[in-house]
XYZ file of C-alpha atoms in Angstrom:
214
model
C 6.212 -2.536 -9.964
C 3.746 -5.575 -10.625
C 5.364 -8.560 -12.592
C 2.789 -9.516 -14.854
C 5.039 -12.434 -16.247
C 5.134 -13.896 -12.744
C 1.307 -13.563 -12.740
C 0.589 -15.352 -15.853
C 2.689 -18.136 -14.457
C 0.408 -18.288 -11.458
C -2.628 -18.228 -13.340
C -1.300 -20.988 -15.591
C -0.017 -23.118 -12.785
C -3.367 -22.834 -11.067
C -5.747 -23.541 -14.036
C -3.488 -26.740 -15.088
C -3.431 -27.992 -11.475
C -7.211 -27.868 -11.552
C -7.849 -28.854 -14.891
C -5.498 -31.921 -14.478
C -4.730 -34.089 -17.329
C -8.046 -33.202 -19.109
C -7.024 -31.459 -22.631
C -7.669 -27.997 -23.100
C -6.446 -24.778 -24.719
C -3.511 -22.255 -23.793
C -4.057 -20.810 -20.265
C -2.065 -17.724 -21.312
C -4.843 -15.660 -23.292
C -7.335 -16.351 -20.429
C -4.757 -14.719 -18.172
C -4.389 -11.904 -20.502
C -7.864 -11.467 -20.737
C -8.201 -11.211 -17.155
C -5.095 -8.800 -16.818
C -6.577 -6.408 -19.091
C -9.888 -6.221 -17.007
C -7.879 -5.812 -13.720
C -5.868 -2.875 -15.636
C -9.337 -0.821 -16.666
C -9.019 2.802 -15.853
C -11.849 3.210 -13.532
C -9.681 1.082 -10.682
C -7.608 2.727 -8.138
C -7.727 -0.047 -5.393
C -9.195 -2.918 -7.255
C -5.891 -3.119 -9.699
C -3.533 -5.707 -10.717
C -1.990 -4.704 -7.312
C -4.867 -5.833 -5.121
C -5.058 -9.191 -7.469
C -1.200 -9.807 -6.702
C -1.772 -9.117 -2.759
C -4.895 -11.582 -2.658
C -3.084 -14.374 -4.443
C -0.354 -13.908 -2.103
C -2.267 -14.153 0.887
C -4.048 -17.152 -0.592
C -0.583 -18.764 -0.811
C -0.009 -18.096 3.122
C -3.607 -19.656 3.904
C -3.088 -22.415 1.441
C -2.840 -25.002 4.269
C -6.358 -24.113 5.685
C -7.981 -24.258 2.098
C -9.668 -27.912 0.907
C -8.444 -26.849 -2.843
C -5.910 -23.936 -2.907
C -5.970 -23.962 -6.613
C -9.422 -23.801 -6.987
C -9.335 -20.570 -4.487
C -6.924 -19.138 -6.541
C -8.789 -19.318 -9.634
C -11.543 -17.511 -7.582
C -9.096 -14.578 -6.670
C -8.611 -14.069 -10.483
C -12.383 -13.782 -11.036
C -13.718 -12.213 -7.674
C -13.372 -8.489 -9.244
C -12.658 -9.244 -12.721
C -15.840 -7.240 -13.589
C -15.877 -3.881 -11.443
C -17.601 -0.753 -12.101
C -18.060 1.357 -8.814
C -21.543 2.778 -9.757
C -22.894 -0.895 -10.407
C -24.255 -3.255 -7.638
C -23.734 -6.725 -9.472
C -19.856 -6.643 -10.188
C -19.679 -9.971 -8.107
C -22.552 -11.716 -10.104
C -21.220 -10.471 -13.101
C -17.679 -11.625 -12.435
C -19.185 -15.187 -11.409
C -21.052 -15.206 -14.665
C -17.768 -14.601 -16.319
C -16.088 -17.671 -14.966
C -18.841 -19.555 -15.744
C -18.238 -18.821 -19.051
C -14.599 -18.755 -19.469
C -13.636 -21.928 -17.164
C -15.081 -24.471 -19.349
C -13.683 -23.287 -22.235
C -10.531 -23.542 -20.845
C -10.905 -27.202 -19.779
C -12.208 -27.153 -16.211
C -14.324 -29.673 -15.039
C -18.040 -28.435 -14.184
C -17.493 -29.229 -10.427
C -14.630 -27.044 -10.388
C -16.112 -24.221 -12.421
C -19.100 -24.559 -9.945
C -17.093 -23.850 -6.830
C -15.116 -20.913 -8.377
C -18.208 -19.402 -9.158
C -19.838 -20.105 -5.542
C -16.578 -18.327 -4.285
C -16.853 -15.439 -6.253
C -20.516 -14.865 -5.211
C -19.528 -15.502 -1.405
C -17.384 -12.273 -1.812
C -20.668 -10.234 -1.648
C -20.899 -10.817 1.931
C -17.537 -12.294 3.076
C -19.442 -14.640 5.472
C -18.484 -18.503 4.585
C -20.355 -21.035 6.726
C -18.532 -22.793 9.206
C -16.316 -25.627 7.726
C -16.258 -23.978 4.241
C -12.564 -23.834 4.260
C -12.121 -22.708 0.521
C -14.648 -19.756 1.434
C -12.616 -18.925 4.708
C -9.525 -18.676 3.000
C -10.716 -16.628 0.038
C -12.521 -14.200 2.265
C -9.840 -13.810 4.752
C -7.314 -13.053 2.033
C -9.798 -10.477 0.587
C -10.182 -8.586 3.682
C -6.540 -8.896 4.739
C -6.093 -5.175 3.480
C -7.943 -4.198 6.644
C -5.128 -5.370 8.689
C -2.539 -3.435 6.669
C 0.064 -1.327 8.507
C -1.457 2.512 9.420
C -0.071 3.931 6.102
C -0.986 1.175 3.799
C -4.428 1.192 5.252
C -4.906 4.887 4.758
C -3.680 4.590 1.059
C -6.273 1.916 0.780
C -8.989 4.258 1.895
C -7.795 6.909 -0.238
C -8.020 4.610 -3.294
C -11.704 3.483 -2.349
C -12.311 7.129 -1.969
C -11.016 7.673 -5.637
C -12.972 4.766 -7.128
C -16.186 6.531 -5.623
C -15.239 10.045 -7.060
C -18.655 10.429 -8.591
C -20.258 10.267 -5.078
C -20.456 13.777 -3.116
C -18.454 13.728 0.009
C -21.168 13.700 2.472
C -23.058 10.659 0.831
C -19.688 9.061 0.672
C -18.792 9.719 4.400
C -22.262 8.370 5.374
C -22.069 5.402 3.103
C -18.492 4.316 4.022
C -19.223 5.004 7.904
C -22.012 2.498 7.545
C -20.005 -0.101 6.158
C -17.299 0.205 8.588
C -19.969 0.183 11.501
C -21.163 -3.176 9.774
C -17.836 -4.764 9.662
C -17.072 -3.579 13.271
C -20.385 -4.957 14.266
C -19.423 -8.718 13.276
C -18.333 -10.998 15.688
C -15.228 -12.127 13.665
C -13.905 -10.273 10.748
C -11.465 -13.229 9.878
C -12.256 -16.731 10.060
C -8.835 -19.014 9.365
C -6.539 -19.378 12.343
C -3.836 -17.042 10.725
C -6.453 -14.366 10.153
C -8.130 -14.630 13.559
C -4.810 -14.275 15.589
C -2.686 -11.859 13.307
C -4.875 -9.816 11.339
C -8.276 -9.385 13.537
C -6.931 -6.930 16.208
C -5.108 -4.425 13.977
C -8.068 -4.518 11.226
C -10.403 -3.565 13.822
C -8.048 -0.845 15.136
C -7.762 0.463 11.533
C -11.525 0.465 11.112
C -12.094 2.300 14.026
C -9.666 4.966 13.010
C -11.302 5.240 9.967
C -14.611 5.638 11.284
C -13.296 8.253 13.914
C -11.973 10.410 10.948
C -15.057 10.018 8.923
C -17.471 10.760 11.877
C -15.569 13.884 13.711
């Protein structure tokens, strides 16, 4: 069961760390607004559990990021707007960050970096040396390297989110996504991701593709 109290504390800690000594409003109402978004009924995979998992993975990758607390704020926003039948979720999530974070007392530069990172999750393709982007993208994609049973549950949850798509169309679309991922030279950019997650992720993707196309 997800510990919402602990999540609220994690949000507060990250926001206050980035805000610094600048005055600002109580961080917790912002956490509650975001948690409400992550708990919307149309979600099956992109839930509070996913938020927690990505935050945990950013913690594991924190030593790689230039500003891990900014990355943590980007995690909170990266799927804050999520409708499976729409294509502009990342842009709308970034725009939400651009509205909410200045009001919460964040400096303009930090707000811009959070929004940039959220938009980066469209492609998961950070530029070389973009350590914040590498940490966020690797944390978001780490589910691909889950144990087989957990990966199968993830794949089933994605299918549920796209329940409005007919089976044949979903199989074709999902297979295209899997082929695109497998065609990348690297799925993960951080040393930890490359060493520990890459091999299992490629095996999981290959297995799912075989199941979809046999």
